[in-house]
């Protein structure tokens, strides 16, 4: 099932640069692994904000929660989660 | 370039059913044409709301505006438009 | 999977009483059928508002959308949908 | 009487991990005790947020306040409290 | 138990004056009956708004809901309900 | 004249417990003195929040401002002030 | 005592022009009478909105409420009322 | 030309008292100088908040910006700026 | 002096098409006249909304108010007015 | 293509003055370079706020994101990005 998740990242100003870079490195690795699995289906950057819009394809709510809350940047993010359905007008087969 | 557009539809309660059905029919036809063109890239229904989350791939802002405002349901919709970029972590080639 | 859904009902002031009563009658019948199926798990009235807080147990997002949008009162309701997971501290077996 | 309580947890970024873990440990113990008493009736996690939706069954407002404000995580939580009633359509006996 | 209820009244502009006056008349009678019962404990007008702040003393949430939703002006009111407790600093015996 | 004042208290997490307790002690003493004077007429705790709803009976706006801003907890509080009038339906003599 | 009152006017689109003009005429007459009395102290138009910012000098909350709610345009206005005090830095004698 | 400016002051809790007092002292001196010039026309305290409502009479937007941003407390203030016009109903000559 | 004005247009659904077209025709003529005068400096459409962002260059607040409120579409618009200054970093001479 | 970007700057109170000045210096240099390139088309200060309204002319969303997020002050700014189109009524050739 599909979820849209909008993530806004707010790193504390006084976080040492190395720590921030390390967090971003492991976040990116984790994210790309999830994209390879097909779980993290879509990931776009929102222009002008340290934020993204994503679409997740998960088997359960628990799975979604586990993925999101285990992201390295989770403690520094606010998330808006929206449950999606296939749209009756959609002609894209894989947009179930 | 990609835009996310969230559309909420509010049809007046006193609109005759035939008119509403006709609007929805031509809206669906228009939408599917745009999806076939590749312009209306993604279209998902938001669970529990007469609303959708879409991703448009357009050549210019004017093109986006022309498409959105010419939708049959436009007068009855509120829209939230968000400019998207390719995300540096994304591994999907076509999610430019 | 579980969803919390908060529903606020706004019937137009000028709706004839008979129509409103009929809508409420079929809404109640539909609701109780869904409760018997175990789909509409919990239903509480919010004190002081023509609104309720409900918990739905559905098999998919599409199923949830189908149920909510087919409710007789749907055109007169605003809905807030929240995806729920089992809480790691919960001791209620059936609160999955 | 029943109350819905939505709790959002915001632990300071600079809180030592041990202190956070200890707070969560005693919070969980306290919560499960209250669930065994039947006071903390329902507890669900909100997918994608360090937050929960709960239903409390208490004898008085003072009792509710005492329970909520004595939770170990209370100083780090924002709470939205909603008074619930039995819904005239509900068929669940114990959802009074 | 005590509840604060803030009520904002919005009568439709096109409601005939006689109907509005009749509604206000029966609302006032109902309100004063409830005040005599001790149920509608406090009632103040908010300066500059067709709105009031009230404190109700009721035996249950259902009782509160029954009282509020049976007010003649209920269909034209938005209500904000807040559960109150005795304050540990209060020295007023009857402000339980 | 009467004012409703809603006060939300936010003590910094890193405030030493002794300082917080001392602040609360002097706040309580000050509050009870004002209640004895009849100035701080009503004081209720909002269930589930470190907040209260109060009704003040003061001789002037300046007096209200002086009382509120001189409360020991004032620097840690956000306040919403609403001017009240006697309600034409009220039957409580002293709710002027 | 002084109050700031911000008034936004929303006349229904389908109100006959003559009625609107008559309302505005009697509103202006009433307003200017109150200004002559010194009650309506200041009245400024908000640039770009059918709205004003005013300062009233009244003897009581009831008086303020009576004045505001008896304005001919009151049913078509939303009002924000703010209690003012003399500012300790002010050097204008009459800005008490 | 006239501007209404609403200023809310939020001094950090951990600011040393001497620094806060010094800031307030120079703020007051600056403010009173501007009031003597006729630039800072009106200044009222909002009852119950460390905030004020002011009316400025300036020759240009740049002048307003220069005045506001050079206030000693500016870094600790949030400001809401509203352009005012003479109201057609106003009878106060100097309320241009 | 410069003002940014954001205008959102909401024409009633039941307005006859001819009336709407006539309103738009005279609005366009009025707008272009003001642009020729240099008063309406910039006018951009907001993509996806029946709304625009404009920059006005006016001699006074009254002038701005007169222009905006005399626009044919004014009764159907909500406006957000922001006073602008020349930015110290700007290198565009005419962006005063 | 054109974007309106509203930028609000919030520098931490405890940032050393030299660091703040250096940030502002390099921000100004960067900004003026972009204005010379024609990318940063318009830049106005919002009166009374440490904020600006700008119009950017960029070749792509990625370009816009790159410019905005590489601004020295970006970590201390909140940004609102709005996609603009040429307005059908505009007579300014270069306001495409």
PDB file of C-alpha atoms in Angstrom, chain H residues 11-50:
ATOM      1  CA  UNK H  11      13.534  37.922  25.865  1.00  0.00           C
ATOM      2  CA  UNK H  12      15.535  34.676  26.300  1.00  0.00           C
ATOM      3  CA  UNK H  13      14.987  33.220  29.815  1.00  0.00           C
ATOM      4  CA  UNK H  14      18.740  32.988  30.353  1.00  0.00           C
ATOM      5  CA  UNK H  15      19.478  36.646  29.536  1.00  0.00           C
ATOM      6  CA  UNK H  16      21.210  38.266  32.565  1.00  0.00           C
ATOM      7  CA  UNK H  17      18.853  40.701  34.340  1.00  0.00           C
ATOM      8  CA  UNK H  18      21.288  43.623  33.988  1.00  0.00           C
ATOM      9  CA  UNK H  19      21.425  43.174  30.214  1.00  0.00           C
ATOM     10  CA  UNK H  20      17.649  42.984  29.992  1.00  0.00           C
ATOM     11  CA  UNK H  21      17.245  46.117  32.129  1.00  0.00           C
ATOM     12  CA  UNK H  22      19.809  48.002  30.049  1.00  0.00           C
ATOM     13  CA  UNK H  23      18.055  46.998  26.824  1.00  0.00           C
ATOM     14  CA  UNK H  24      14.727  48.201  28.254  1.00  0.00           C
ATOM     15  CA  UNK H  25      16.279  51.467  29.413  1.00  0.00           C
ATOM     16  CA  UNK H  26      17.707  52.376  26.019  1.00  0.00           C
ATOM     17  CA  UNK H  27      14.528  51.109  24.291  1.00  0.00           C
ATOM     18  CA  UNK H  28      12.439  53.460  26.449  1.00  0.00           C
ATOM     19  CA  UNK H  29      14.726  56.412  25.763  1.00  0.00           C
ATOM     20  CA  UNK H  30      14.683  55.741  22.011  1.00  0.00           C
ATOM     21  CA  UNK H  31      10.905  55.298  22.041  1.00  0.00           C
ATOM     22  CA  UNK H  32      10.266  58.545  23.922  1.00  0.00           C
ATOM     23  CA  UNK H  33      12.560  60.439  21.560  1.00  0.00           C
ATOM     24  CA  UNK H  34      10.542  59.124  18.615  1.00  0.00           C
ATOM     25  CA  UNK H  35       7.302  60.078  20.390  1.00  0.00           C
ATOM     26  CA  UNK H  36       8.610  63.605  20.929  1.00  0.00           C
ATOM     27  CA  UNK H  37       9.409  63.762  17.190  1.00  0.00           C
ATOM     28  CA  UNK H  38       5.819  62.773  16.468  1.00  0.00           C
ATOM     29  CA  UNK H  39       7.034  59.677  14.611  1.00  0.00           C
ATOM     30  CA  UNK H  40       5.871  57.183  17.246  1.00  0.00           C
ATOM     31  CA  UNK H  41       2.336  58.635  17.474  1.00  0.00           C
ATOM     32  CA  UNK H  42       0.550  56.145  19.696  1.00  0.00           C
ATOM     33  CA  UNK H  43       1.827  53.453  22.028  1.00  0.00           C
ATOM     34  CA  UNK H  44      -0.420  51.250  24.090  1.00  0.00           C
ATOM     35  CA  UNK H  45       0.390  48.152  26.173  1.00  0.00           C
ATOM     36  CA  UNK H  46      -1.639  45.020  25.372  1.00  0.00           C
ATOM     37  CA  UNK H  47      -3.114  43.869  28.693  1.00  0.00           C
ATOM     38  CA  UNK H  48      -1.539  40.596  29.865  1.00  0.00           C
ATOM     39  CA  UNK H  49       1.203  40.408  27.254  1.00  0.00           C
ATOM     40  CA  UNK H  50       4.755  41.774  26.964  1.00  0.00           C
TER      41      UNK H  50
END
